[in-house]
Coordinates of C-alpha atoms and ligand atoms in Angstrom, one line a residue:
X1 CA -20.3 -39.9 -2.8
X2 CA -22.0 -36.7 -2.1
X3 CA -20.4 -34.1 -4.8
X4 CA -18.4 -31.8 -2.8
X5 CA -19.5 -28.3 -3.0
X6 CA -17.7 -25.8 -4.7
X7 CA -19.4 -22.8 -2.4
X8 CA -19.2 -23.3 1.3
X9 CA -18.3 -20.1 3.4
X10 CA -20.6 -20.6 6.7
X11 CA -18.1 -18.7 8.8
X12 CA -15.4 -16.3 9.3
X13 CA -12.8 -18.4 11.0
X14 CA -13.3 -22.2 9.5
X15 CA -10.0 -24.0 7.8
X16 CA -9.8 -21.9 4.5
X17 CA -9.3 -24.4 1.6
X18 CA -10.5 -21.9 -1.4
X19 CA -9.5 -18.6 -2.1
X20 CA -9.9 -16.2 -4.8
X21 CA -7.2 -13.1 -5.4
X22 CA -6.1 -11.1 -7.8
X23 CA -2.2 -10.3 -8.5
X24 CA -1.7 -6.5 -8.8
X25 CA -1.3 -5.6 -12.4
X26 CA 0.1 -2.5 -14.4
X27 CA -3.5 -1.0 -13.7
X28 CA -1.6 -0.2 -10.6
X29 CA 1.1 2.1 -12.5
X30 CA -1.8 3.3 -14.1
X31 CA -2.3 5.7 -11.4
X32 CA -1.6 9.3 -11.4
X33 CA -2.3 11.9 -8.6
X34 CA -5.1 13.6 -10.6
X35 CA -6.7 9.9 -10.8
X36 CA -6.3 9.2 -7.2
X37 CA -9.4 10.7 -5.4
X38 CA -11.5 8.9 -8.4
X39 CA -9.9 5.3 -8.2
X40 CA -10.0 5.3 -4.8
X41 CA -6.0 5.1 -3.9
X42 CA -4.2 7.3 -1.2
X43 CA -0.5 6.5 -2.9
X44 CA 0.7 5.1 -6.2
X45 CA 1.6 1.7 -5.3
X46 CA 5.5 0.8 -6.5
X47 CA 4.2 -2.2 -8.6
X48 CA 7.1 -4.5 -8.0
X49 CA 7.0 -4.3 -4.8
X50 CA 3.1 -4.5 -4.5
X51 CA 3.5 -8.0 -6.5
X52 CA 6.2 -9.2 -4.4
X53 CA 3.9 -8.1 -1.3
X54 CA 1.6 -10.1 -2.7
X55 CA 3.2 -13.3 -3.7
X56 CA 4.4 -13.6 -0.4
X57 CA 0.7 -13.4 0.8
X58 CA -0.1 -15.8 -1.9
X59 CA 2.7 -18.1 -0.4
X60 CA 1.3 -17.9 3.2
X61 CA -2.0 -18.7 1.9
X62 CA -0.6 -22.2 -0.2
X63 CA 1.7 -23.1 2.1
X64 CA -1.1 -23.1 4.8
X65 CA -3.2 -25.5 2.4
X66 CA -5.5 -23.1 0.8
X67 CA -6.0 -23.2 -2.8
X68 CA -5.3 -20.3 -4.6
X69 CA -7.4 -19.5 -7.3
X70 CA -6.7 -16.0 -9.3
X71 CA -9.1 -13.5 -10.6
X72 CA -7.5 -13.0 -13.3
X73 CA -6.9 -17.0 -14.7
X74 CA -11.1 -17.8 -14.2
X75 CA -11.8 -14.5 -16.3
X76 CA -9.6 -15.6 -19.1
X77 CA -11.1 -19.5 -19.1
X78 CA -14.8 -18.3 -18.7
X79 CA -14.3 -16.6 -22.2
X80 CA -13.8 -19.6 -24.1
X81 CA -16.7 -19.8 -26.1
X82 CA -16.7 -16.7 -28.9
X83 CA -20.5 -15.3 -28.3
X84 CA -19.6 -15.3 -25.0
X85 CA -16.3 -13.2 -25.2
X86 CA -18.1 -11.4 -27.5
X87 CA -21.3 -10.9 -25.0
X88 CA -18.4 -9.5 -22.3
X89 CA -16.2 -7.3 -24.5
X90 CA -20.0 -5.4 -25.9
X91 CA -21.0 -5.2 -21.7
X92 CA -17.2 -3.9 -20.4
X93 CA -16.6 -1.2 -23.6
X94 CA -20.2 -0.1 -22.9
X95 CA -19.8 -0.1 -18.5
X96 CA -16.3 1.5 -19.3
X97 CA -18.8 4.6 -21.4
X98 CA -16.6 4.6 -24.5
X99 CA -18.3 6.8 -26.4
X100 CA -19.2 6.5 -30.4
X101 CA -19.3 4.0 -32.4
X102 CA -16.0 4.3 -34.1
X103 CA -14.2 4.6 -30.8
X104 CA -16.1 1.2 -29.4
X105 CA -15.0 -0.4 -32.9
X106 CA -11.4 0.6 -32.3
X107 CA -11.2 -0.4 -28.3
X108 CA -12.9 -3.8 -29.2
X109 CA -10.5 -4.3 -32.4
X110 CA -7.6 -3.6 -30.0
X111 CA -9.0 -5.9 -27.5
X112 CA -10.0 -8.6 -29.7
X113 CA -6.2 -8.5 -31.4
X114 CA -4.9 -10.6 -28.3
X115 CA -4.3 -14.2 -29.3
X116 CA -5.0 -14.9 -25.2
X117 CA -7.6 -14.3 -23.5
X118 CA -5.5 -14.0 -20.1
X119 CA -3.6 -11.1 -21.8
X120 CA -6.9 -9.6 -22.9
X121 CA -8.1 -9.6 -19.7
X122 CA -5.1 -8.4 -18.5
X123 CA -5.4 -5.2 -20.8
X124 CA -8.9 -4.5 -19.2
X125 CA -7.8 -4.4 -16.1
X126 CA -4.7 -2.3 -17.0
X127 CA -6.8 0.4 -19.0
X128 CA -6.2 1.9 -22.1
X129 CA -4.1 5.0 -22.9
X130 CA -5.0 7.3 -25.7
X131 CA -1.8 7.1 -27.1
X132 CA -1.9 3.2 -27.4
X133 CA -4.6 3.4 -29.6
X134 CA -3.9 3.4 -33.5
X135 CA -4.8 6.8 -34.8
X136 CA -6.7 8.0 -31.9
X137 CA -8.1 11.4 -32.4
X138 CA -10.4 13.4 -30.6
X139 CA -13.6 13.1 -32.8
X140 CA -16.5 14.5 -30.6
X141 CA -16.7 17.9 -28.9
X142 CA -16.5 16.1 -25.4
X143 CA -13.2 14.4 -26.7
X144 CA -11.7 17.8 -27.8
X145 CA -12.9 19.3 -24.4
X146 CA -11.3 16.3 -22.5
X147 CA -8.3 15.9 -24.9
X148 CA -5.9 16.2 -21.8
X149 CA -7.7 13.2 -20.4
X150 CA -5.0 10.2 -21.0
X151 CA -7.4 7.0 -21.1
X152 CA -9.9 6.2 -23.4
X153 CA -10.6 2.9 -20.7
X154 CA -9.9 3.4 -16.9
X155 CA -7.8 1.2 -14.9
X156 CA -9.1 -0.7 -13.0
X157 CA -6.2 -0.5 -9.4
X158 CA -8.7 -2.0 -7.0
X159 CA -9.0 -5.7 -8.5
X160 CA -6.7 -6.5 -6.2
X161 CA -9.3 -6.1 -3.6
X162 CA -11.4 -9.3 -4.4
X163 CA -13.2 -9.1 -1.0
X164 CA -15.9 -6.5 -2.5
X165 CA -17.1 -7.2 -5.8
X166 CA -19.2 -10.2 -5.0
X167 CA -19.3 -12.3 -1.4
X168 CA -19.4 -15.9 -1.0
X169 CA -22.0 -16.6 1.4
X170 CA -23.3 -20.1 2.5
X171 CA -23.5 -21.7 -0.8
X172 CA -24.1 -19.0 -2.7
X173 CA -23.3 -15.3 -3.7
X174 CA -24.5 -11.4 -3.2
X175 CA -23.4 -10.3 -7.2
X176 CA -22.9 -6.4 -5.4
X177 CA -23.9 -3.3 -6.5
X178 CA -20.5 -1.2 -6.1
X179 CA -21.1 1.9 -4.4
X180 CA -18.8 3.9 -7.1
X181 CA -18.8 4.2 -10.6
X182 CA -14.8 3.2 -10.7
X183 CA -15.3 0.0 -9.1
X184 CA -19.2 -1.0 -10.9
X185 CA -17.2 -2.6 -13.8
X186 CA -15.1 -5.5 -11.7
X187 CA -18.5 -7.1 -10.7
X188 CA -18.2 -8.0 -14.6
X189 CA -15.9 -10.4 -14.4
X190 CA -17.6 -12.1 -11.4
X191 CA -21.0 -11.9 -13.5
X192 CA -19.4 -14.1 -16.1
X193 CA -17.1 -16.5 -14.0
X194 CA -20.3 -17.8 -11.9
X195 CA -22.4 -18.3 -15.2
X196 CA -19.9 -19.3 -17.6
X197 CA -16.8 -20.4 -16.1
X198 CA -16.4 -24.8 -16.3
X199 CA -15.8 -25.0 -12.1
X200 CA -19.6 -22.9 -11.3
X201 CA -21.4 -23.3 -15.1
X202 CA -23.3 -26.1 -14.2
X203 CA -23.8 -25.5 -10.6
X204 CA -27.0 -23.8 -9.4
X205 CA -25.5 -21.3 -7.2
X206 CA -28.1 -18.8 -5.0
X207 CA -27.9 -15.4 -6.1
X208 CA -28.4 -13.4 -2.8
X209 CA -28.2 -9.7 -4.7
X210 CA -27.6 -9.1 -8.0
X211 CA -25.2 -6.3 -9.6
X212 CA -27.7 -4.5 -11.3
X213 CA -29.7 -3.6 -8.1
X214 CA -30.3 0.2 -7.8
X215 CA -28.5 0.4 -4.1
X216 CA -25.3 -0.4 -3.3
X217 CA -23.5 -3.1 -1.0
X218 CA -20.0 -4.1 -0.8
X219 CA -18.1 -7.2 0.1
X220 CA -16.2 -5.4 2.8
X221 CA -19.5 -5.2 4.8
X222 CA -20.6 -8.6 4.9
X223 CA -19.0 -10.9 7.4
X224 CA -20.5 -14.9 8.0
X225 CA -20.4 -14.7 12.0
X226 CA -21.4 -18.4 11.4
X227 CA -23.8 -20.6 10.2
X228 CA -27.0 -18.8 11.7
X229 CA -25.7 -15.1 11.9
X230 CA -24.6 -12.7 9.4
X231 CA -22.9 -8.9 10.1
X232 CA -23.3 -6.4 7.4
X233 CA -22.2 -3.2 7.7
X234 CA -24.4 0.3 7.0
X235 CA -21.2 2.0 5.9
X236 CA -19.9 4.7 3.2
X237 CA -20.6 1.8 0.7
X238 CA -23.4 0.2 1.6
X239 CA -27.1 1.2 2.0
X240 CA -29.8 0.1 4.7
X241 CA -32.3 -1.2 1.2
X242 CA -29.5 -3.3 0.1
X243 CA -29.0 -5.2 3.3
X244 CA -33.3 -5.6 4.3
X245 CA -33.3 -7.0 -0.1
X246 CA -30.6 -9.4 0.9
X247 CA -32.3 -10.1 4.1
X248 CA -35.3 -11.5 2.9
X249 CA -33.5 -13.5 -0.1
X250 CA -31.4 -15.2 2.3
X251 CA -34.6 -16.0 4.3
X252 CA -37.1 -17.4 1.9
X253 CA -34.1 -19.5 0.2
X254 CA -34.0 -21.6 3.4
X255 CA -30.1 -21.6 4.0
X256 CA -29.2 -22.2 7.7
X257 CA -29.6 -17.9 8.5
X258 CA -31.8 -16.9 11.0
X259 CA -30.6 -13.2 12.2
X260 CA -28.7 -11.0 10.3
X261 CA -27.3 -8.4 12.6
X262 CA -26.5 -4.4 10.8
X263 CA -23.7 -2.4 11.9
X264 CA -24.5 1.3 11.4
X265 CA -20.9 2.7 11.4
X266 CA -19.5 5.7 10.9
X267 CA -19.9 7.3 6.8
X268 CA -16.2 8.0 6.9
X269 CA -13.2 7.3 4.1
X270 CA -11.4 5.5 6.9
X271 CA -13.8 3.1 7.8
X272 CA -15.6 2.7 4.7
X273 CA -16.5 -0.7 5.3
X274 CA -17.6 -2.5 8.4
X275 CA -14.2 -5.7 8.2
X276 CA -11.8 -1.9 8.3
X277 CA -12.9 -1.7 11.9
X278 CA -14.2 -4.9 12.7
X279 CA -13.1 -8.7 11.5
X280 CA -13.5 -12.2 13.5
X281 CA -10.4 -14.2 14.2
X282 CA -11.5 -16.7 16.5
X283 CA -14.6 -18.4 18.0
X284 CA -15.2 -15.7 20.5
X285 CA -12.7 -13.2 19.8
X286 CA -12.7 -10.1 17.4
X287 CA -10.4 -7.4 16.4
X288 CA -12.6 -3.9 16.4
X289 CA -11.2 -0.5 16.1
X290 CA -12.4 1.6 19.5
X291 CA -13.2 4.9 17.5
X292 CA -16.3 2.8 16.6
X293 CA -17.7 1.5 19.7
X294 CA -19.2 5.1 20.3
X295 CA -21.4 5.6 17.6
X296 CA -21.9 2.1 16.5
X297 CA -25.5 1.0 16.4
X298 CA -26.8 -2.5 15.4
X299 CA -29.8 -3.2 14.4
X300 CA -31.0 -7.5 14.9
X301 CA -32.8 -8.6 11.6
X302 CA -34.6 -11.8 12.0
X303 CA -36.8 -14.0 9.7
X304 CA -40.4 -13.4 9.7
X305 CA -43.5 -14.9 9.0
X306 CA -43.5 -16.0 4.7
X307 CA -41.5 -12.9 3.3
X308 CA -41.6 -10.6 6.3
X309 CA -38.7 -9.3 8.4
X310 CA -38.4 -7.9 11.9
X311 CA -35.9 -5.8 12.9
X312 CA -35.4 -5.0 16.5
X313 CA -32.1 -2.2 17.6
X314 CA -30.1 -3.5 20.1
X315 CA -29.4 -2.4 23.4
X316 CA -26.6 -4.7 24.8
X317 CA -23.1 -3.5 24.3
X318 CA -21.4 -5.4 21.4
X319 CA -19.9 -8.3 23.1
X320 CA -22.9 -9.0 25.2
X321 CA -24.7 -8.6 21.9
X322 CA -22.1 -10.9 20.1
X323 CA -22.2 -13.2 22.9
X324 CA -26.4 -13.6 22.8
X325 CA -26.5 -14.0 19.0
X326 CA -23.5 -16.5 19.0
X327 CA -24.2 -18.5 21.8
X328 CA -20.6 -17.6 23.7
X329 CA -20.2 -17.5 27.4
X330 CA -17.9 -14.7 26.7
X331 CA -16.3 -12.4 23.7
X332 CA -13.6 -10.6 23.5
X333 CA -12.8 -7.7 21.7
X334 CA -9.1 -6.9 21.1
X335 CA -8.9 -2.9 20.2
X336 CA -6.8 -2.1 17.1
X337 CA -3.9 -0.1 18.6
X338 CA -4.7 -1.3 22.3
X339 CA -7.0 1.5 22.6
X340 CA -4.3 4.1 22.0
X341 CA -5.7 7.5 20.4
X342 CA -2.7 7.5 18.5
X343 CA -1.5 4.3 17.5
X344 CA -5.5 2.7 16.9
X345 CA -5.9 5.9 14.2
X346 CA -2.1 5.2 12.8
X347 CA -2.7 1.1 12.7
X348 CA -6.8 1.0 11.5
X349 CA -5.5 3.7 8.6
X350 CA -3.1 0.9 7.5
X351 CA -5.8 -2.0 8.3
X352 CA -4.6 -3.6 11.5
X353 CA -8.4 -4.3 11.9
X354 CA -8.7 -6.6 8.8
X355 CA -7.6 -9.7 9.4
X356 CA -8.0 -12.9 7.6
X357 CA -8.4 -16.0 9.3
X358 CA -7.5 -19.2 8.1
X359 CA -8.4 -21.7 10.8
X360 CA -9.8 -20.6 14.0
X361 CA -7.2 -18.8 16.1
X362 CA -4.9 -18.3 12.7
X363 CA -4.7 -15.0 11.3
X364 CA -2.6 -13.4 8.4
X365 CA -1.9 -9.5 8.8
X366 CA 0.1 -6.9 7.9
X367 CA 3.6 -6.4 9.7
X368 CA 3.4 -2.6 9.9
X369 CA 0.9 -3.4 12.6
X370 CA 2.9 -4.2 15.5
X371 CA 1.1 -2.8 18.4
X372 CA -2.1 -4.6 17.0
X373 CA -0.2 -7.8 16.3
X374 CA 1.4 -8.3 19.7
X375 CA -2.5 -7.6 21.4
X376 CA -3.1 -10.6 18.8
X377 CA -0.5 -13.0 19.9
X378 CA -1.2 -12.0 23.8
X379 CA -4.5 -13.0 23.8
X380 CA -3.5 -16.5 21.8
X381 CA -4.3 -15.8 17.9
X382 CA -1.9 -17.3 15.9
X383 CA -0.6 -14.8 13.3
X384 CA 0.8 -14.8 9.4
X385 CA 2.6 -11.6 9.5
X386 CA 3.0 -10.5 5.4
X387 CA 4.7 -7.1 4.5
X388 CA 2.4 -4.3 3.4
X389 CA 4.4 -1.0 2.6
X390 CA 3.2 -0.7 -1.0
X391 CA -0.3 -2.8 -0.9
X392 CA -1.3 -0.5 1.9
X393 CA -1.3 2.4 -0.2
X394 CA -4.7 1.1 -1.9
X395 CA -6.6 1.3 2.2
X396 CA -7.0 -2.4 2.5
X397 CA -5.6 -5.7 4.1
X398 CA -5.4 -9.6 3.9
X399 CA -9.0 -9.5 4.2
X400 CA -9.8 -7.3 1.8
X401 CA -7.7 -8.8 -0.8
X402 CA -9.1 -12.1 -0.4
X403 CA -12.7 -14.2 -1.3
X404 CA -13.3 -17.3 0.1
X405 CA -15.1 -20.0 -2.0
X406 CA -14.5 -22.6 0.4
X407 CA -14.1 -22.9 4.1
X408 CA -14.6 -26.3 6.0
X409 CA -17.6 -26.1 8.2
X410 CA -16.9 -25.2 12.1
Ligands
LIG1 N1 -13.0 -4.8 2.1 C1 -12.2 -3.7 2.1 N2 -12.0 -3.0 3.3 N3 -11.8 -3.2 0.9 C2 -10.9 -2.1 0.8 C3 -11.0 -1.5 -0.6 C4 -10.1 -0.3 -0.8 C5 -10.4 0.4 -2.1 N4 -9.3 1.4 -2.4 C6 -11.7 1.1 -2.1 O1 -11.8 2.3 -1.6 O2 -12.8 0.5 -2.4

């Protein structure tokens, strides 16, 4: 029997029977308001909450027959083998710039001092205070200067977020290049899952972009419209290079992709990537938020001759575009907020655009977005409604806290 394979993500809306989150952590409560603006959070999650949030997504999720695979478990098991834990603790200390030799030897001694790897990988993600560290003191000029500074290893609050790091696409993945400095180290853990963990180790798995690329792209951007047609956002977090680089990978490895269509959105906080204002929850229905459909430009990238490219800019409106590269007699496009000024700006800040489908027509999203959800239900999407008050706080939804590995073909 044909093995089956462990990456399949030709779509947005097929049956969802892999996913890949990651519980919130105390990285959350490692949050204060001078971090904020730097770690990329509007609020300091309450972390109980956040976790009970979040097991209830996880809930919908398994009791809807997805798998539910966590972040945090296929780090720990991927670390098995010592040169290989080894490899990983010399790459993190280093990506997490912990300067001097002495301090590396005392982070990695700490580190290393957990008798499990799960509650190693736990304290990565968490960060590491000063004050946890066994005579810590401040041994360079730049640790005198900066003696205020409470970590000697960041938290890491946006694991939680799975969606960006690295996308499943087709059969294989785009390892991303994270657009800031805070979130650069997560793509770590993917980086060693895919080569060393026992589920992907022996699987030859397409790389479509690789981490250490010198322009950025995020998982937020890139949406599988299906089996032909990718969407990829030119957003706050991810460059033009990055998506013609993927392109022409994607092209030449001879997956079933033939246009790959680029959103240039708006560089804005609120919208910084393309599934914030724009996610697909049915064959031929989206959810978009309206403040977009002025300036949005997309530009059609199709496969060339041997390596080449063309790019043409559209000129239809989006649904006649979506329509034309989907082959639909019709799209619609179901406005976050109905359209409203006031409640599209109050329900996209909270992520009533980014939706996560699990079967076509079946979507999970946040209950705070009411006005959103009824458009949903009126024009016959099925919804998951989960609660949100603490996990909104980070600027993402049930799509941005999720990675599929495996969705049944449409
Ligand atoms: N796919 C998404 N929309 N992800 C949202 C990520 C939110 C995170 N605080 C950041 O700024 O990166």
């Amino acid at each position: 029997m044909k093995d089956k394979k462990v990456l399949n993500v030709y779509s947005e809306i097929g049956k969802l029977k892999t996913v890949l989150l990651h519980r919130p952590g105390k990285e959350v409560e490692n949050l204060t308001p001078d971090l904020m603006d730097r770690l990329l959070f509007d609020d300091i999650p309450y972390l109980q909450i956040a976790r009970e949030e979040h097991d209830a997504f996880a809930k919908i999720l398994a009791k809807n027959g997805v798998e539910v695979l966590y972040l945090e478990d296929l780090a720990a098991e991927s670390l098995e083998d010592s040169a290989v834990k080894d490899l990983f603790l010399e790459e993190f200390i280093s990506e997490a710039k912990v300067q001097g030799d002495k301090k590396r030897f005392i982070v990695k001694e700490l580190l290393m001092d957990f008798s499990d790897n799960r509650k190693m990988i736990d304290k990565m993600m968490e960060g590491i205070r000063k004050s946890e560290v066994k005579n810590y003191n401040a041994t360079s000029l730049a640790d005198m200067v900066e003696s205020r500074y409470p970590f000697v290893v960041d938290p890491m609050p946006n694991l939680y977020f799975t969606r960006d790091p690295f996308s499943t696409i087709g059969s294989g993945i785009s390892l991303n290049h994270m657009r800031t400095v805070t979130r650069r180290r997560e793509t770590l853990f993917a980086k060693y899952i895919f080569k060393y963990h026992p589920k992907f180790k022996d699987i030859k798995i397409p790389m479509w972009y690789d981490r250490d690329e010198p322009t950025a792209i995020e998982g937020g951007d890139q949406l599988v419209l299906n089996e032909k047609t990718l969407a990829i956002g030119i957003s706050e977090r991810t460059d033009a290079e990055s998506i013609e680089k993927l392109s022409k990978r994607i092209f030449a490895e001879g997956e079933s992709f033939e246009t790959i269509l680029a959103f240039h959105i708006p560089n804005k906080r609120a919208f910084m990537h393309l599934d914030t204002v724009f996610t697909m929850v049915d064959y031929n229905k989206f959810t978009i938020h309206p403040e977009i459909e002025g300036p949005l430009t997309v530009y059609a990238i199709k496969k060339g001759n041997s390596n080449y490219i063309r790019i043409e800019k559209e000129t239809e409106e989006l649904d006649k575009a979506l329509a034309k590269y989907l082959h639909l007699d019709k799209v619609t496009l179901i406005r976050c907020g109905g359209g409203d000024i006031v409640d599209a700006g109050r329900e996209q800040w909270n992520d009533g655009s980014n939706t996560l489908a699990i079967s076509p027509g079946e979507v999970v999203v946040y209950s705070r977005n009411h006005v959103t959800n009824r458009l949903l239900e009126e024009n016959g999407v099925k919804l998951h409604v989960m609660p949100s008050s603490e996990l909104s706080r980070g600027r993402g939804g049930p799509r941005c806290m999720s990675m599929p590995l495996y969705r049944e073909d449409l």
